[in-house]
Amino acid sequence: MAEPIRYYMDQHYPGPVTEGLRRRGIDVLTAQEAKRCGLPDADQLRFATTEQRVMVSFDPDYLALHQSGATHAGIVWCPQQKYGIGMLVQLLELLHGTVDRDSMRSHVEYL
């Protein structure tokens, strides 16, 4: 059976998105909870990969890391002002329900 994706939220991602996903039973870890705020993006992506978590961020530096060939468990990215909280929760829930961990490996999902 395919394993569901788990999320790792960048420190700047809105807390209400995390809360909304958790209310829906989705496994989410934040940079704050992992005590990793302020660390370089490459270190954050390595941590997410080691933990088999999909990195969720507004930061385009993660796209550059992907393009440089960095391996990762997946990246979800969109421009910061594109969606409100409710839509972000819905889109991340939809992705969680349709894509598994294997499908997300070294893949970027643009919201």
mmCIF file with all atom_site columns, C-alpha atoms in Angstrom:
data_model
loop_
_atom_site.group_PDB
_atom_site.id
_atom_site.type_symbol
_atom_site.label_atom_id
_atom_site.label_alt_id
_atom_site.label_comp_id
_atom_site.label_asym_id
_atom_site.label_entity_id
_atom_site.label_seq_id
_atom_site.pdbx_PDB_ins_code
_atom_site.Cartn_x
_atom_site.Cartn_y
_atom_site.Cartn_z
_atom_site.occupancy
_atom_site.B_iso_or_equiv
_atom_site.pdbx_formal_charge
_atom_site.auth_seq_id
_atom_site.auth_comp_id
_atom_site.auth_asym_id
_atom_site.auth_atom_id
_atom_site.pdbx_PDB_model_num
ATOM 1   C CA . MET A 1 1   ? 0.000  0.000  0.000   1.00 0.00 ? 1   MET A CA 1
ATOM 2   C CA . ALA A 1 2   ? 1.273  3.463  -0.884  1.00 0.00 ? 2   ALA A CA 1
ATOM 3   C CA . GLU A 1 3   ? 2.345  5.639  2.036   1.00 0.00 ? 3   GLU A CA 1
ATOM 4   C CA . PRO A 1 4   ? 0.664  9.040  2.376   1.00 0.00 ? 4   PRO A CA 1
ATOM 5   C CA . ILE A 1 5   ? 2.788  12.143 2.155   1.00 0.00 ? 5   ILE A CA 1
ATOM 6   C CA . ARG A 1 6   ? 3.665  14.007 5.329   1.00 0.00 ? 6   ARG A CA 1
ATOM 7   C CA . TYR A 1 7   ? 4.343  17.726 5.349   1.00 0.00 ? 7   TYR A CA 1
ATOM 8   C CA . TYR A 1 8   ? 7.148  19.859 6.755   1.00 0.00 ? 8   TYR A CA 1
ATOM 9   C CA . MET A 1 9   ? 6.079  23.499 6.907   1.00 0.00 ? 9   MET A CA 1
ATOM 10  C CA . ASP A 1 10  ? 8.565  26.290 6.375   1.00 0.00 ? 10  ASP A CA 1
ATOM 11  C CA . GLN A 1 11  ? 8.783  28.669 9.344   1.00 0.00 ? 11  GLN A CA 1
ATOM 12  C CA . HIS A 1 12  ? 6.918  31.396 7.428   1.00 0.00 ? 12  HIS A CA 1
ATOM 13  C CA . TYR A 1 13  ? 3.918  29.260 6.503   1.00 0.00 ? 13  TYR A CA 1
ATOM 14  C CA . PRO A 1 14  ? 0.721  30.342 8.280   1.00 0.00 ? 14  PRO A CA 1
ATOM 15  C CA . GLY A 1 15  ? -0.101 28.388 11.443  1.00 0.00 ? 15  GLY A CA 1
ATOM 16  C CA . PRO A 1 16  ? -3.820 28.167 10.563  1.00 0.00 ? 16  PRO A CA 1
ATOM 17  C CA . VAL A 1 17  ? -2.904 26.091 7.495   1.00 0.00 ? 17  VAL A CA 1
ATOM 18  C CA . THR A 1 18  ? -1.091 23.592 9.716   1.00 0.00 ? 18  THR A CA 1
ATOM 19  C CA . GLU A 1 19  ? -4.024 23.511 12.124  1.00 0.00 ? 19  GLU A CA 1
ATOM 20  C CA . GLY A 1 20  ? -6.514 22.974 9.294   1.00 0.00 ? 20  GLY A CA 1
ATOM 21  C CA . LEU A 1 21  ? -4.517 20.076 7.902   1.00 0.00 ? 21  LEU A CA 1
ATOM 22  C CA . ARG A 1 22  ? -4.175 18.460 11.307  1.00 0.00 ? 22  ARG A CA 1
ATOM 23  C CA . ARG A 1 23  ? -7.935 18.712 11.859  1.00 0.00 ? 23  ARG A CA 1
ATOM 24  C CA . ARG A 1 24  ? -8.227 16.638 8.693   1.00 0.00 ? 24  ARG A CA 1
ATOM 25  C CA . GLY A 1 25  ? -5.863 13.980 10.070  1.00 0.00 ? 25  GLY A CA 1
ATOM 26  C CA . ILE A 1 26  ? -2.826 14.953 7.999   1.00 0.00 ? 26  ILE A CA 1
ATOM 27  C CA . ASP A 1 27  ? 0.652  14.552 9.503   1.00 0.00 ? 27  ASP A CA 1
ATOM 28  C CA . VAL A 1 28  ? 2.338  17.970 9.631   1.00 0.00 ? 28  VAL A CA 1
ATOM 29  C CA . LEU A 1 29  ? 5.548  19.115 11.331  1.00 0.00 ? 29  LEU A CA 1
ATOM 30  C CA . THR A 1 30  ? 6.555  22.772 11.452  1.00 0.00 ? 30  THR A CA 1
ATOM 31  C CA . ALA A 1 31  ? 10.046 24.246 11.500  1.00 0.00 ? 31  ALA A CA 1
ATOM 32  C CA . GLN A 1 32  ? 9.110  25.806 14.847  1.00 0.00 ? 32  GLN A CA 1
ATOM 33  C CA . GLU A 1 33  ? 8.202  22.420 16.365  1.00 0.00 ? 33  GLU A CA 1
ATOM 34  C CA . ALA A 1 34  ? 11.402 20.883 15.005  1.00 0.00 ? 34  ALA A CA 1
ATOM 35  C CA . LYS A 1 35  ? 13.369 23.807 16.495  1.00 0.00 ? 35  LYS A CA 1
ATOM 36  C CA . ARG A 1 36  ? 14.914 24.540 13.089  1.00 0.00 ? 36  ARG A CA 1
ATOM 37  C CA . CYS A 1 37  ? 13.909 28.172 12.497  1.00 0.00 ? 37  CYS A CA 1
ATOM 38  C CA . GLY A 1 38  ? 16.582 30.310 10.899  1.00 0.00 ? 38  GLY A CA 1
ATOM 39  C CA . LEU A 1 39  ? 18.591 27.443 9.418   1.00 0.00 ? 39  LEU A CA 1
ATOM 40  C CA . PRO A 1 40  ? 19.653 27.630 5.761   1.00 0.00 ? 40  PRO A CA 1
ATOM 41  C CA . ASP A 1 41  ? 17.159 26.381 3.190   1.00 0.00 ? 41  ASP A CA 1
ATOM 42  C CA . ALA A 1 42  ? 19.476 23.570 2.069   1.00 0.00 ? 42  ALA A CA 1
ATOM 43  C CA . ASP A 1 43  ? 19.621 22.292 5.675   1.00 0.00 ? 43  ASP A CA 1
ATOM 44  C CA . GLN A 1 44  ? 15.828 22.508 5.967   1.00 0.00 ? 44  GLN A CA 1
ATOM 45  C CA . LEU A 1 45  ? 15.360 20.526 2.760   1.00 0.00 ? 45  LEU A CA 1
ATOM 46  C CA . ARG A 1 46  ? 17.840 17.858 3.893   1.00 0.00 ? 46  ARG A CA 1
ATOM 47  C CA . PHE A 1 47  ? 16.005 17.561 7.214   1.00 0.00 ? 47  PHE A CA 1
ATOM 48  C CA . ALA A 1 48  ? 12.639 17.224 5.448   1.00 0.00 ? 48  ALA A CA 1
ATOM 49  C CA . THR A 1 49  ? 14.117 14.572 3.162   1.00 0.00 ? 49  THR A CA 1
ATOM 50  C CA . THR A 1 50  ? 15.631 12.617 6.055   1.00 0.00 ? 50  THR A CA 1
ATOM 51  C CA . GLU A 1 51  ? 12.254 12.716 7.796   1.00 0.00 ? 51  GLU A CA 1
ATOM 52  C CA . GLN A 1 52  ? 10.498 11.710 4.525   1.00 0.00 ? 52  GLN A CA 1
ATOM 53  C CA . ARG A 1 53  ? 8.435  14.888 4.565   1.00 0.00 ? 53  ARG A CA 1
ATOM 54  C CA . VAL A 1 54  ? 7.369  17.117 1.709   1.00 0.00 ? 54  VAL A CA 1
ATOM 55  C CA . MET A 1 55  ? 8.697  20.663 2.136   1.00 0.00 ? 55  MET A CA 1
ATOM 56  C CA . VAL A 1 56  ? 5.912  23.277 1.963   1.00 0.00 ? 56  VAL A CA 1
ATOM 57  C CA . SER A 1 57  ? 7.093  26.826 1.364   1.00 0.00 ? 57  SER A CA 1
ATOM 58  C CA . PHE A 1 58  ? 6.554  30.169 -0.335  1.00 0.00 ? 58  PHE A CA 1
ATOM 59  C CA . ASP A 1 59  ? 10.353 30.603 -0.644  1.00 0.00 ? 59  ASP A CA 1
ATOM 60  C CA . PRO A 1 60  ? 11.596 30.348 -4.260  1.00 0.00 ? 60  PRO A CA 1
ATOM 61  C CA . ASP A 1 61  ? 15.022 29.296 -2.977  1.00 0.00 ? 61  ASP A CA 1
ATOM 62  C CA . TYR A 1 62  ? 13.610 25.765 -2.703  1.00 0.00 ? 62  TYR A CA 1
ATOM 63  C CA . LEU A 1 63  ? 12.892 25.808 -6.430  1.00 0.00 ? 63  LEU A CA 1
ATOM 64  C CA . ALA A 1 64  ? 16.535 26.747 -7.041  1.00 0.00 ? 64  ALA A CA 1
ATOM 65  C CA . LEU A 1 65  ? 17.657 23.856 -4.826  1.00 0.00 ? 65  LEU A CA 1
ATOM 66  C CA . HIS A 1 66  ? 15.465 21.500 -6.845  1.00 0.00 ? 66  HIS A CA 1
ATOM 67  C CA . GLN A 1 67  ? 16.843 22.831 -10.124 1.00 0.00 ? 67  GLN A CA 1
ATOM 68  C CA . SER A 1 68  ? 20.404 22.398 -8.840  1.00 0.00 ? 68  SER A CA 1
ATOM 69  C CA . GLY A 1 69  ? 19.757 18.659 -8.593  1.00 0.00 ? 69  GLY A CA 1
ATOM 70  C CA . ALA A 1 70  ? 19.194 18.340 -4.842  1.00 0.00 ? 70  ALA A CA 1
ATOM 71  C CA . THR A 1 71  ? 17.320 15.160 -4.014  1.00 0.00 ? 71  THR A CA 1
ATOM 72  C CA . HIS A 1 72  ? 14.315 15.611 -1.771  1.00 0.00 ? 72  HIS A CA 1
ATOM 73  C CA . ALA A 1 73  ? 11.079 14.029 -0.600  1.00 0.00 ? 73  ALA A CA 1
ATOM 74  C CA . GLY A 1 74  ? 9.091  16.638 -2.526  1.00 0.00 ? 74  GLY A CA 1
ATOM 75  C CA . ILE A 1 75  ? 8.439  20.360 -2.516  1.00 0.00 ? 75  ILE A CA 1
ATOM 76  C CA . VAL A 1 76  ? 5.105  22.179 -2.590  1.00 0.00 ? 76  VAL A CA 1
ATOM 77  C CA . TRP A 1 77  ? 5.466  25.802 -3.646  1.00 0.00 ? 77  TRP A CA 1
ATOM 78  C CA . CYS A 1 78  ? 3.315  28.779 -4.542  1.00 0.00 ? 78  CYS A CA 1
ATOM 79  C CA . PRO A 1 79  ? 3.667  32.564 -4.414  1.00 0.00 ? 79  PRO A CA 1
ATOM 80  C CA . GLN A 1 80  ? 2.921  33.855 -0.911  1.00 0.00 ? 80  GLN A CA 1
ATOM 81  C CA . GLN A 1 81  ? -0.035 36.060 -1.793  1.00 0.00 ? 81  GLN A CA 1
ATOM 82  C CA . LYS A 1 82  ? -1.707 33.724 -4.299  1.00 0.00 ? 82  LYS A CA 1
ATOM 83  C CA . TYR A 1 83  ? -4.162 31.948 -1.964  1.00 0.00 ? 83  TYR A CA 1
ATOM 84  C CA . GLY A 1 84  ? -5.885 32.514 1.332   1.00 0.00 ? 84  GLY A CA 1
ATOM 85  C CA . ILE A 1 85  ? -5.711 30.134 4.297   1.00 0.00 ? 85  ILE A CA 1
ATOM 86  C CA . GLY A 1 86  ? -8.796 28.113 3.356   1.00 0.00 ? 86  GLY A CA 1
ATOM 87  C CA . MET A 1 87  ? -7.659 27.524 -0.208  1.00 0.00 ? 87  MET A CA 1
ATOM 88  C CA . LEU A 1 88  ? -4.155 26.489 0.921   1.00 0.00 ? 88  LEU A CA 1
ATOM 89  C CA . VAL A 1 89  ? -5.693 23.937 3.290   1.00 0.00 ? 89  VAL A CA 1
ATOM 90  C CA . GLN A 1 90  ? -7.937 22.608 0.521   1.00 0.00 ? 90  GLN A CA 1
ATOM 91  C CA . LEU A 1 91  ? -5.128 22.327 -2.021  1.00 0.00 ? 91  LEU A CA 1
ATOM 92  C CA . LEU A 1 92  ? -2.733 20.629 0.401   1.00 0.00 ? 92  LEU A CA 1
ATOM 93  C CA . GLU A 1 93  ? -5.492 18.242 1.504   1.00 0.00 ? 93  GLU A CA 1
ATOM 94  C CA . LEU A 1 94  ? -6.259 17.410 -2.133  1.00 0.00 ? 94  LEU A CA 1
ATOM 95  C CA . LEU A 1 95  ? -2.586 16.756 -2.851  1.00 0.00 ? 95  LEU A CA 1
ATOM 96  C CA . HIS A 1 96  ? -2.356 14.559 0.251   1.00 0.00 ? 96  HIS A CA 1
ATOM 97  C CA . GLY A 1 97  ? -5.341 12.538 -0.930  1.00 0.00 ? 97  GLY A CA 1
ATOM 98  C CA . THR A 1 98  ? -4.098 11.989 -4.478  1.00 0.00 ? 98  THR A CA 1
ATOM 99  C CA . VAL A 1 99  ? -0.304 11.667 -4.351  1.00 0.00 ? 99  VAL A CA 1
ATOM 100 C CA . ASP A 1 100 ? 1.823  9.242  -2.346  1.00 0.00 ? 100 ASP A CA 1
ATOM 101 C CA . ARG A 1 101 ? 5.385  9.536  -1.012  1.00 0.00 ? 101 ARG A CA 1
ATOM 102 C CA . ASP A 1 102 ? 6.953  7.715  -3.962  1.00 0.00 ? 102 ASP A CA 1
ATOM 103 C CA . SER A 1 103 ? 5.247  10.034 -6.452  1.00 0.00 ? 103 SER A CA 1
ATOM 104 C CA . MET A 1 104 ? 6.494  13.144 -4.632  1.00 0.00 ? 104 MET A CA 1
ATOM 105 C CA . ARG A 1 105 ? 10.174 12.152 -4.485  1.00 0.00 ? 105 ARG A CA 1
ATOM 106 C CA . SER A 1 106 ? 12.244 14.843 -6.234  1.00 0.00 ? 106 SER A CA 1
ATOM 107 C CA . HIS A 1 107 ? 9.024  16.409 -7.558  1.00 0.00 ? 107 HIS A CA 1
ATOM 108 C CA . VAL A 1 108 ? 7.871  20.010 -7.223  1.00 0.00 ? 108 VAL A CA 1
ATOM 109 C CA . GLU A 1 109 ? 4.141  20.640 -7.011  1.00 0.00 ? 109 GLU A CA 1
ATOM 110 C CA . TYR A 1 110 ? 3.228  24.193 -7.941  1.00 0.00 ? 110 TYR A CA 1
ATOM 111 C CA . LEU A 1 111 ? 0.001  25.426 -6.360  1.00 0.00 ? 111 LEU A CA 1
#
